[in-house]
mmCIF file of C-alpha atoms in Angstrom:
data_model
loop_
_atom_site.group_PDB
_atom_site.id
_atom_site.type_symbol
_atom_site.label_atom_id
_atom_site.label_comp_id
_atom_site.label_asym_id
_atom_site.label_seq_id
_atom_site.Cartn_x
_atom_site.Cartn_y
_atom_site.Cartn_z
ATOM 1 C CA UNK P 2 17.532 28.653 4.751
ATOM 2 C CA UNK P 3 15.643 25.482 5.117
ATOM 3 C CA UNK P 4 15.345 23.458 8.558
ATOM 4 C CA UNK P 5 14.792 20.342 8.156
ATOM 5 C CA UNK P 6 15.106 16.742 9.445
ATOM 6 C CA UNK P 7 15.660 13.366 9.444
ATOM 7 C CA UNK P 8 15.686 9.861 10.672
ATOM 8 C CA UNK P 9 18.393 7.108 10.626
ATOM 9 C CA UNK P 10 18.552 3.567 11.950
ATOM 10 C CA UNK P 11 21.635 2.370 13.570
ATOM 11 C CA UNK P 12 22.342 -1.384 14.296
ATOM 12 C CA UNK P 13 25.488 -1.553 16.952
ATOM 13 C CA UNK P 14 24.795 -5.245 17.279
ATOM 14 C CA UNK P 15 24.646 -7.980 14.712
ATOM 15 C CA UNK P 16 22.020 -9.063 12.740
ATOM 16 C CA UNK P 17 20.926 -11.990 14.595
ATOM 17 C CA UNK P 18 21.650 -10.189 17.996
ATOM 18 C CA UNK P 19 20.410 -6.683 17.251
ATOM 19 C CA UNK P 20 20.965 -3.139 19.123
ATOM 20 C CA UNK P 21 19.258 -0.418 17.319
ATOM 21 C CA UNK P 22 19.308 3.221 17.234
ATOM 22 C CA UNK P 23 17.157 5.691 16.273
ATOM 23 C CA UNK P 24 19.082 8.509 14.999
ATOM 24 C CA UNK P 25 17.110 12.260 14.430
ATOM 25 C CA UNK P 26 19.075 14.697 12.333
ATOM 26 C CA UNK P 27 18.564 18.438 12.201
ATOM 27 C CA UNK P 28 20.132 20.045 9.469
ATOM 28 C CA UNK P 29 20.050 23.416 8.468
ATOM 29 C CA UNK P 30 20.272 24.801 4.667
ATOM 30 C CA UNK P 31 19.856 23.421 0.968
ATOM 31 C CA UNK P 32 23.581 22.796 0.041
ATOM 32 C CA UNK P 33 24.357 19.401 -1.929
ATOM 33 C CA UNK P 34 26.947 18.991 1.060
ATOM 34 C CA UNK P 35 25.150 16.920 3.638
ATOM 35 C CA UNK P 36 27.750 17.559 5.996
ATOM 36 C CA UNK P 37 27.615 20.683 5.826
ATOM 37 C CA UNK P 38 23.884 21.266 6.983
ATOM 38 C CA UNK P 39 24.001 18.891 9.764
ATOM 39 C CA UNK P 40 22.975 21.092 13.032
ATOM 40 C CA UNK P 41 22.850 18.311 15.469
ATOM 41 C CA UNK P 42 21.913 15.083 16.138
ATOM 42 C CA UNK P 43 20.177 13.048 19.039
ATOM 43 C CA UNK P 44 19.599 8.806 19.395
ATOM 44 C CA UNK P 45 18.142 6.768 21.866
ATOM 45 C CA UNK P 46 18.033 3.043 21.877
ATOM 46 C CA UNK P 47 14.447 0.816 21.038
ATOM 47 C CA UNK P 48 14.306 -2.750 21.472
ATOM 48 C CA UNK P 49 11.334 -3.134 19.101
ATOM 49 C CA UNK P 50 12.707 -0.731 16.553
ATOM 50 C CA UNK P 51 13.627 -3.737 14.457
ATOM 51 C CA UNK P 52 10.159 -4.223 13.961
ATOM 52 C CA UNK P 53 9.001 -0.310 13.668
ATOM 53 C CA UNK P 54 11.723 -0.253 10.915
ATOM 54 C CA UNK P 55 10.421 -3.138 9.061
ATOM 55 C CA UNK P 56 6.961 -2.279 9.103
ATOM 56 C CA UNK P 57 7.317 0.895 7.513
ATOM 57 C CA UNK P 58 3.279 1.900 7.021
ATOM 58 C CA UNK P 59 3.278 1.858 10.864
ATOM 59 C CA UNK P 60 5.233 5.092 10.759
ATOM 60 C CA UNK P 61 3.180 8.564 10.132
ATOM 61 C CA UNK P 62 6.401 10.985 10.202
ATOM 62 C CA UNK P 63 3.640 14.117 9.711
ATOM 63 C CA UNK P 64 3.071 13.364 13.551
ATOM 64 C CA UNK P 65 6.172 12.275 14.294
ATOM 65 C CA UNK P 66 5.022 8.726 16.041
ATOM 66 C CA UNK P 67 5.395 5.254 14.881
ATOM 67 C CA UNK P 68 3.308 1.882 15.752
ATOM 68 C CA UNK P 69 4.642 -1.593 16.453
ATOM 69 C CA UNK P 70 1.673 -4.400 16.432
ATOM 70 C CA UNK P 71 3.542 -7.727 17.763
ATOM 71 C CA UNK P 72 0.845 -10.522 17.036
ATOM 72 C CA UNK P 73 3.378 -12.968 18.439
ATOM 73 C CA UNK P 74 4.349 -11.266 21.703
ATOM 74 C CA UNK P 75 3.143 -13.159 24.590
ATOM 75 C CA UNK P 76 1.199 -11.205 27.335
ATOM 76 C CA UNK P 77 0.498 -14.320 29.542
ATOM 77 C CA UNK P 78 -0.333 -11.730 32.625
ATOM 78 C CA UNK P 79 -3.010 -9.551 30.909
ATOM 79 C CA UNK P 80 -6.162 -9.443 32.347
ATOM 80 C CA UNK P 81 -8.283 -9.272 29.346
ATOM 81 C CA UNK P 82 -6.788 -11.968 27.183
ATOM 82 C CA UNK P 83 -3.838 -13.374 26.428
ATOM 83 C CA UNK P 84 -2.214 -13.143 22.842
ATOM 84 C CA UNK P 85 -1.330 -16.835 22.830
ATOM 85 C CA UNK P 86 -3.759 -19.584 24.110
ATOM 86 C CA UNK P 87 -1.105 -22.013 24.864
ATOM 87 C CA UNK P 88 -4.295 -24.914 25.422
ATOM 88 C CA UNK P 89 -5.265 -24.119 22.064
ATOM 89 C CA UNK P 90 -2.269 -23.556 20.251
ATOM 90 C CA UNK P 91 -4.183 -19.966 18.922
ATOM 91 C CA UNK P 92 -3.537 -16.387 18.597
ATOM 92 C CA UNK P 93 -6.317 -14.614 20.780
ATOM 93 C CA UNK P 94 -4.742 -11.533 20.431
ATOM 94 C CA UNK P 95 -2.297 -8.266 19.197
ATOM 95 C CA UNK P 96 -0.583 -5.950 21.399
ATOM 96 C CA UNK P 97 -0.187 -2.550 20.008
ATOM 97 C CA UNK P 98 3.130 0.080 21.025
ATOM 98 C CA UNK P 99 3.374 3.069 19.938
ATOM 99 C CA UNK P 100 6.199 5.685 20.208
ATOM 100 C CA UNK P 101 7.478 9.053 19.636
ATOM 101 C CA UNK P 102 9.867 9.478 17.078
ATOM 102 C CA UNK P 103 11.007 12.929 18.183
ATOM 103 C CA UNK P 104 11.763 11.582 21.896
ATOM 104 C CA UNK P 105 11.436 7.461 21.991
ATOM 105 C CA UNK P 106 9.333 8.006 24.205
ATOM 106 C CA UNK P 107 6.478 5.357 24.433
ATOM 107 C CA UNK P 108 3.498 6.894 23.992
ATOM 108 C CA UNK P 109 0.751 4.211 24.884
ATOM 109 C CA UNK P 110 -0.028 0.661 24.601
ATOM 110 C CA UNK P 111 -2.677 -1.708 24.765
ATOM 111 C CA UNK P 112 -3.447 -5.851 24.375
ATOM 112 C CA UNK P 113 -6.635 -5.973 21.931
ATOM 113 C CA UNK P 114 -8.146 -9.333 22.099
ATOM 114 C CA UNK P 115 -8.680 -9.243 17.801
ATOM 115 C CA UNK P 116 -5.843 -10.669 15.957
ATOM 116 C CA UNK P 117 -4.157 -8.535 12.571
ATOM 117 C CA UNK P 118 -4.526 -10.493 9.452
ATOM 118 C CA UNK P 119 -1.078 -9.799 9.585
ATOM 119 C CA UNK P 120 1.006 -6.360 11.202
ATOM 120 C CA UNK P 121 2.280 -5.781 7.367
ATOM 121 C CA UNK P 122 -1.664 -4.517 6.778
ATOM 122 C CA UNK P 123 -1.229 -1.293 9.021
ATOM 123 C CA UNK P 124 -0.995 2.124 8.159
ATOM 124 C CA UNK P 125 -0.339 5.061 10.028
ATOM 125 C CA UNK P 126 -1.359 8.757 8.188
ATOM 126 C CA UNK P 127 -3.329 11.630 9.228
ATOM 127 C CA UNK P 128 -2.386 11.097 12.748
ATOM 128 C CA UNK P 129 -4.515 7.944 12.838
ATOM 129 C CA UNK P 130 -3.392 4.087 12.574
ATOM 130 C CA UNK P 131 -5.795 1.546 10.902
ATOM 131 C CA UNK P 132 -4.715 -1.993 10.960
ATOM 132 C CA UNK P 133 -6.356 -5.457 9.213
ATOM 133 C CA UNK P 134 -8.278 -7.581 11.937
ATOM 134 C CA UNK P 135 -8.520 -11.633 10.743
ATOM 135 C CA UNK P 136 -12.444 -10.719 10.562
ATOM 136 C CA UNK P 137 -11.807 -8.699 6.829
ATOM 137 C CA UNK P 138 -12.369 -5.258 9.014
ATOM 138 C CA UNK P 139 -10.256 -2.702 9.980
ATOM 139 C CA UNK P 140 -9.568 -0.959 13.447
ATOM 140 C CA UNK P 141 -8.629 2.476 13.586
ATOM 141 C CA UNK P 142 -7.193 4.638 16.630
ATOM 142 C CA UNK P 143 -5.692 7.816 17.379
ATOM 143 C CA UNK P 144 -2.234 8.179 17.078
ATOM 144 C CA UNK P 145 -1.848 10.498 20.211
ATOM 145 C CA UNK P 146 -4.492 8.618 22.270
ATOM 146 C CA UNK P 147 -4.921 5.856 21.452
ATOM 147 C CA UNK P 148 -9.307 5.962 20.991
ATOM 148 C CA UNK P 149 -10.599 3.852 18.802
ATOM 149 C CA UNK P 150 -12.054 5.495 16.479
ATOM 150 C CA UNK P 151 -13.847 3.424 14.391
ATOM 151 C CA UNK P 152 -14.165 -0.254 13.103
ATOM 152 C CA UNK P 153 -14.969 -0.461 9.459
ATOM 153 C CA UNK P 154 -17.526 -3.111 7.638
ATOM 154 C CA UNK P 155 -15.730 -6.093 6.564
ATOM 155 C CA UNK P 156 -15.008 -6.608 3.187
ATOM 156 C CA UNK P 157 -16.987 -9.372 0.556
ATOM 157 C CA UNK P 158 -17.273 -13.384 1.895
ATOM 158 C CA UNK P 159 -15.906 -15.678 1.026
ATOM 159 C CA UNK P 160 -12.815 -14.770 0.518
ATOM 160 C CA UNK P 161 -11.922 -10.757 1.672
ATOM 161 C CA UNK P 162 -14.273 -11.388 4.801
ATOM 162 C CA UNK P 163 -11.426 -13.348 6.340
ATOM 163 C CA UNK P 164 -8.821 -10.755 5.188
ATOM 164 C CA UNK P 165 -7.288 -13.203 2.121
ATOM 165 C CA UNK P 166 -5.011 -10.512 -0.194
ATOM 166 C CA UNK P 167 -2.014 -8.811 0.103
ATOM 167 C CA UNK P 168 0.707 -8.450 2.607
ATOM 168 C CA UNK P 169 0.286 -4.733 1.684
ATOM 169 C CA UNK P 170 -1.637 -1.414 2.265
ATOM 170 C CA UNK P 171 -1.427 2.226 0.545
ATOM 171 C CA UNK P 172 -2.701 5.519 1.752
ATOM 172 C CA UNK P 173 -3.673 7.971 -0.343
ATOM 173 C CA UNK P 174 -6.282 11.074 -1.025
ATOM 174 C CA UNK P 175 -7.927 10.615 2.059
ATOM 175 C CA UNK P 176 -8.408 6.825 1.414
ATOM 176 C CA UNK P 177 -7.123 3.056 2.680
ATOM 177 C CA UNK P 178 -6.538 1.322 -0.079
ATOM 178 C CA UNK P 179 -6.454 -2.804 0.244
ATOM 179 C CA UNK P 180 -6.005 -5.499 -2.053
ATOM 180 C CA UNK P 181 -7.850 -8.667 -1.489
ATOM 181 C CA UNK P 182 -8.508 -11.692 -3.361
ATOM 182 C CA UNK P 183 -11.876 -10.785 -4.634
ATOM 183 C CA UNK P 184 -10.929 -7.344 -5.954
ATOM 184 C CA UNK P 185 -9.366 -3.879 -5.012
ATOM 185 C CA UNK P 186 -11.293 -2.132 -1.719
ATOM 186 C CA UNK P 187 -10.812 1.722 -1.327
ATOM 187 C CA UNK P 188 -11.612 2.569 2.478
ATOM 188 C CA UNK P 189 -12.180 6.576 3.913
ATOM 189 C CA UNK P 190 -10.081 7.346 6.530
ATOM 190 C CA UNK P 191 -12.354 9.330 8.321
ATOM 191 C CA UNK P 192 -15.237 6.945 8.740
ATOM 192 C CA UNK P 193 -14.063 3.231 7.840
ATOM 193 C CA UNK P 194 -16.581 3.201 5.031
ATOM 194 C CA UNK P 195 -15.479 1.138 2.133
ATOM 195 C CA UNK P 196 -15.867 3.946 -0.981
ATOM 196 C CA UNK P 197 -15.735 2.005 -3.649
ATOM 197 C CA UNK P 198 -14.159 -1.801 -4.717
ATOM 198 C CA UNK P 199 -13.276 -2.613 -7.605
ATOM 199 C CA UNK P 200 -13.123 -6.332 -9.693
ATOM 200 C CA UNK P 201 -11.088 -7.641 -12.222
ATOM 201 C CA UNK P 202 -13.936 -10.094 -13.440
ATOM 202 C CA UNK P 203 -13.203 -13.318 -15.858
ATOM 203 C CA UNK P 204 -14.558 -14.132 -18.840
ATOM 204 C CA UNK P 205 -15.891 -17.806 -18.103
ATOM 205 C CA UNK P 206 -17.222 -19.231 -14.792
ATOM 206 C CA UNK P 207 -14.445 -21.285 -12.976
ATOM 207 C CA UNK P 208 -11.800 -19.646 -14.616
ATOM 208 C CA UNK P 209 -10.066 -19.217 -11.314
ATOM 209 C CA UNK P 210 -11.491 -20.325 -7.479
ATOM 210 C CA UNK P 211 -12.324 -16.946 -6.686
ATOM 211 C CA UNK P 212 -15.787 -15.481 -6.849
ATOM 212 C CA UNK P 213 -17.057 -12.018 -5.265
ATOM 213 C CA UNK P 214 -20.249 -12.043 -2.718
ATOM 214 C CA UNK P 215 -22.302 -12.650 -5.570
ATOM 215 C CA UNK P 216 -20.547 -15.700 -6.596
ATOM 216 C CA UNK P 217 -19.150 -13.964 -9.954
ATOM 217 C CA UNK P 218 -15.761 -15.533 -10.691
ATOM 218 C CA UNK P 219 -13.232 -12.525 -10.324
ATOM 219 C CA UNK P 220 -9.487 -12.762 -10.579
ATOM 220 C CA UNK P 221 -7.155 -12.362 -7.164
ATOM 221 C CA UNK P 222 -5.266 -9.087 -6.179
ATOM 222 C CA UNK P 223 -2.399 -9.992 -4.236
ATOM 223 C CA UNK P 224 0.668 -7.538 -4.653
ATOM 224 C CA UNK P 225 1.462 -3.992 -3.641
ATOM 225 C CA UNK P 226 -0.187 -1.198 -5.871
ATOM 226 C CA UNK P 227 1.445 1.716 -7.233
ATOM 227 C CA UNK P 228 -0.249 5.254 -6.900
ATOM 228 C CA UNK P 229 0.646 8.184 -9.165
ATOM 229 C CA UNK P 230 -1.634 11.092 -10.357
ATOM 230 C CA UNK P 231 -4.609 10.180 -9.165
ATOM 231 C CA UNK P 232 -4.317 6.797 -10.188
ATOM 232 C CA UNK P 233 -3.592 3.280 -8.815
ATOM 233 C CA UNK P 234 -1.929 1.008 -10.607
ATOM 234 C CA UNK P 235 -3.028 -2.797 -9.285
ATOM 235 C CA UNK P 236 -2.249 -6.088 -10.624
ATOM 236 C CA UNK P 237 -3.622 -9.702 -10.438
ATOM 237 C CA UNK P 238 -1.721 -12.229 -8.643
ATOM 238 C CA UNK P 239 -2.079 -14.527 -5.942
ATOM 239 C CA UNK P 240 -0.097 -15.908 -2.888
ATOM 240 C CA UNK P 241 1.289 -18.958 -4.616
ATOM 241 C CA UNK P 242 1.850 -18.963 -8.307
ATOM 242 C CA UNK P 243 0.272 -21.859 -10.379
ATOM 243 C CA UNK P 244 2.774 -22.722 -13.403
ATOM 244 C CA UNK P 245 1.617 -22.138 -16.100
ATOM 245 C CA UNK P 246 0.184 -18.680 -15.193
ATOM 246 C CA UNK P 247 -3.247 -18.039 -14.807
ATOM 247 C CA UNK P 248 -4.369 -16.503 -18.293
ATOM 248 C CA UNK P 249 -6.584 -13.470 -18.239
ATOM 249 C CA UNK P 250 -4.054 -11.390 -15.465
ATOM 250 C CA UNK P 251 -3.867 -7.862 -16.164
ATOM 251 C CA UNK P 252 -2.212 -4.494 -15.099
ATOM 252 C CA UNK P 253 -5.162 -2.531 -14.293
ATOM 253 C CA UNK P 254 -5.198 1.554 -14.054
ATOM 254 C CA UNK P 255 -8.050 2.866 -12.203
ATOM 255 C CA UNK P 256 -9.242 6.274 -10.930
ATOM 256 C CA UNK P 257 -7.529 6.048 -7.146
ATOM 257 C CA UNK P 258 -10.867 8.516 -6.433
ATOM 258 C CA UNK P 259 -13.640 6.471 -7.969
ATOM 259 C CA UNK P 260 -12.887 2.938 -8.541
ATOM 260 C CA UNK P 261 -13.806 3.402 -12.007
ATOM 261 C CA UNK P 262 -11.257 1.478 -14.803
ATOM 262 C CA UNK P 263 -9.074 3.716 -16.837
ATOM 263 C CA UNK P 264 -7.611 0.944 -18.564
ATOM 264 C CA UNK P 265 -5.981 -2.364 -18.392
ATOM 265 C CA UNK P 266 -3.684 -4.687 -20.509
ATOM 266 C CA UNK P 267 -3.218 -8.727 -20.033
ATOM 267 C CA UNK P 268 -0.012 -9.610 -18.990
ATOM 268 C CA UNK P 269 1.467 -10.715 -15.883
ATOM 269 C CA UNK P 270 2.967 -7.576 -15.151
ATOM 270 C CA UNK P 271 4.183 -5.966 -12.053
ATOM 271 C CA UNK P 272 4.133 -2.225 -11.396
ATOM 272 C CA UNK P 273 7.425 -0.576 -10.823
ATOM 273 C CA UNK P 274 8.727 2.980 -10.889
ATOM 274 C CA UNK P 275 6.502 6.001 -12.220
ATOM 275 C CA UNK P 276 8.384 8.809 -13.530
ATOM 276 C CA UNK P 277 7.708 11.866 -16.097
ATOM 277 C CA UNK P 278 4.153 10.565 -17.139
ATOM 278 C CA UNK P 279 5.929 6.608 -17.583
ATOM 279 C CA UNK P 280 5.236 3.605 -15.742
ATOM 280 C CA UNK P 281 7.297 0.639 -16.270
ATOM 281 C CA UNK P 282 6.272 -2.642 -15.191
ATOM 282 C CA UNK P 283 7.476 -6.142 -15.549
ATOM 283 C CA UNK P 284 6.152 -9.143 -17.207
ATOM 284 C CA UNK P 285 6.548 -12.575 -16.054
ATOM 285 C CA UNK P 286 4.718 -13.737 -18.918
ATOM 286 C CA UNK P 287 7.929 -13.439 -21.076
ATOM 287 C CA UNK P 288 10.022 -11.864 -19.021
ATOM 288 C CA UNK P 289 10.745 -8.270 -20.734
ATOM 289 C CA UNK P 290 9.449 -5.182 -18.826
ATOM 290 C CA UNK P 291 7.443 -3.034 -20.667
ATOM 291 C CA UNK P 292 6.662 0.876 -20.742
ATOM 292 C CA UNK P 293 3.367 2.770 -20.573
ATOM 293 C CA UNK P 294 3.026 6.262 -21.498
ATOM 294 C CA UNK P 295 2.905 8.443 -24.266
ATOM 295 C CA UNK P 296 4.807 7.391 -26.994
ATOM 296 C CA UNK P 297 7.356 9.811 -29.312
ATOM 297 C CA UNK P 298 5.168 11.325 -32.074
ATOM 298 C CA UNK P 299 6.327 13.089 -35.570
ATOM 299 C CA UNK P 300 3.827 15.312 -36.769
ATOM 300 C CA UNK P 301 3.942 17.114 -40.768
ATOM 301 C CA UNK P 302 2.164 20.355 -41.895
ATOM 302 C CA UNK P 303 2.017 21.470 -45.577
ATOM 303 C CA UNK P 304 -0.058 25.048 -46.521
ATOM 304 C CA UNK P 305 0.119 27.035 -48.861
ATOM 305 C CA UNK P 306 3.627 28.987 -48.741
ATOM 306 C CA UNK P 307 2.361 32.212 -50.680
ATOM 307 C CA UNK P 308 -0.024 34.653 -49.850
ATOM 308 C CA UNK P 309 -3.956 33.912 -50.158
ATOM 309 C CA UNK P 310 -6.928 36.671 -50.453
ATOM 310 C CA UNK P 311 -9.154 37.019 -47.899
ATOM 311 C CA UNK P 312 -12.480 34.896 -48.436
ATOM 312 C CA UNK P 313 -10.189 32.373 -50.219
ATOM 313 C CA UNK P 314 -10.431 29.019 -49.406
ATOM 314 C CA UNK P 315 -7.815 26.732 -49.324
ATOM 315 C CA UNK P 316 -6.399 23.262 -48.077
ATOM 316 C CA UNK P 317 -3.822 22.433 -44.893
ATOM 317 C CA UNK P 318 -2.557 18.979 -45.170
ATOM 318 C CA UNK P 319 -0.456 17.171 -42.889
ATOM 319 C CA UNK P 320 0.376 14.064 -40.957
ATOM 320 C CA UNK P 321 0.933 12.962 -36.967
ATOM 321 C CA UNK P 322 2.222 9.475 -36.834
ATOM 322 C CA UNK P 323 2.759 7.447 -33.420
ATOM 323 C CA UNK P 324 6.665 6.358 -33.853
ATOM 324 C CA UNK P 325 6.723 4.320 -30.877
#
């Protein structure tokens, strides 16, 4: 039998005046009846689970803990720094919880006097967290102690050194993988090193506002990337749409490993599910949401249908046509 487990949030309140629970399940068993396999259950209440729910990458359910980073709590008594500069009308600072899903239990905290780019660019895996600062770098602790472990290099100026890109992270083979407005950065988890970036660069000069650290003009990544078989699946967009679309946006397959380009179409397309060697993605270009894979094949073979001598040559003819 299999033992197993699970988490559930419960809201006893209302949406606008929350009470959360955090529900773990231990079940018991592979039968299609849920029911059936439940063993037990146990829930405590968490005032900041809202936020722990919503930011899901703060959650690394290999170690069982989960991170909240409130850049908008107010820590007026700390000694170090306080998150909100009320003379200054400023964020001077994050304030990180973290928590044990298997008790509630809160397992450390600490005020930080960087501020996130924004908590949505945090990941917890490997029993480490790793969040954006506003510099373009990332910070990365312990999950169970809460070290620092090590601050990465900031990404290109002008425009990933401040942390411009995507309200979105993705973890994968051993890498941090961040979309910015100058291109795609791959960090390693282990050292903060960025491995490899990768750019989306235009045809003409000016054809968009964005340019890399060597002032090539590059198109903007700014949308949640799809991984799948050892591949990422990255598109270009940008925070606020310009009508008409930018031309030259692509869907853009590269090696999640190297960095190198597999292959890449122009469209406006969005990356969506990835299934049986398919990806489908969605075009706002013209609206119709297109399929990449292999396509249905029909393949003929003619030979001779008789016996032939050995040492005789003879001819095998036949056809394989793409019917997609």
């Amino acid at each position: 039998c299999i033992r197993d487990s699970a988490y559930s949030l419960q809201n006893l309140g209302t949406f606008f005046a929350p009470s959360f629970r955090l529900v773990k399940w231990t079940t018991l068993g592979s039968s299609a009846d849920v029911n059936s396999r439940i063993l037990s259950n146990v829930s405590w209440a968490e005032t900041n689970m809202a936020t722990f729910s919503i930011i899901g990458h703060g959650i690394d359910y290999e170690s069982g803990i989960a991170v909240c980073i409130n850049p908008d709590k107010y820590v007026m008594s700390n000694p170090l720094n306080t998150v909100y500069n009320n003379a200054t009308a400023t964020w001077v600072g994050s304030v990180i919880e973290v928590m044990s899903l298997e008790t509630g239990e809160l397992l450390w905290n600490k005020t930080i006097d960087q501020t996130t780019y924004t908590p949505l660019v945090s990941v917890a895996d490997h029993g480490k967290f790793a969040a954006l600062m506003s510099d373009g770098g990332f910070l990365c602790w312990d999950l169970q102690t809460g070290n620092l472990l090590w601050q990465s290099e900031p990404m290109a100026y002008p425009w990933s050194e401040p942390g411009f890109g995507a309200y979105n992270i993705e973890s994968a083979y051993g890498l941090i993988y961040r979309e910015a407005y100058d291109g795609l950065y791959a960090f390693d988890w282990d050292t903060g090193e960025i491995v490899w970036k990768y750019e989306a660069k235009t045809p003409y000069a000016f054809e968009t506002p964005y340019i890399d650290e060597n002032s090539v003009s590059v198109y903007s990544f700014n949308g949640d990337s799809i991984i799948a078989d050892g591949k990422i699946y990255a598109f270009n967009t940008e925070h606020s749409t310009t009508q008409p679309v930018t031309r030259g946006w692509s869907l853009h397959c590269i090696d999640a490993l190297t960095g190198e380009g597999i292959w890449d179409i122009t469209g406006s397309m969005t990356p969506g599910a990835v299934a049986d060697g398919y990806l489908t993605a969605s075009n706002s270009y013209d609206g119709y949401m297109y399929v990449f894979g292999k396509g249905e094949s029909e393949t003929t073979v003619s030979a001779p249908d008789v016996a032939v001598a050995k040492g005789t040559t003879f001819t095998i003819k036949g056809t394989v046509l793409d019917m997609s």
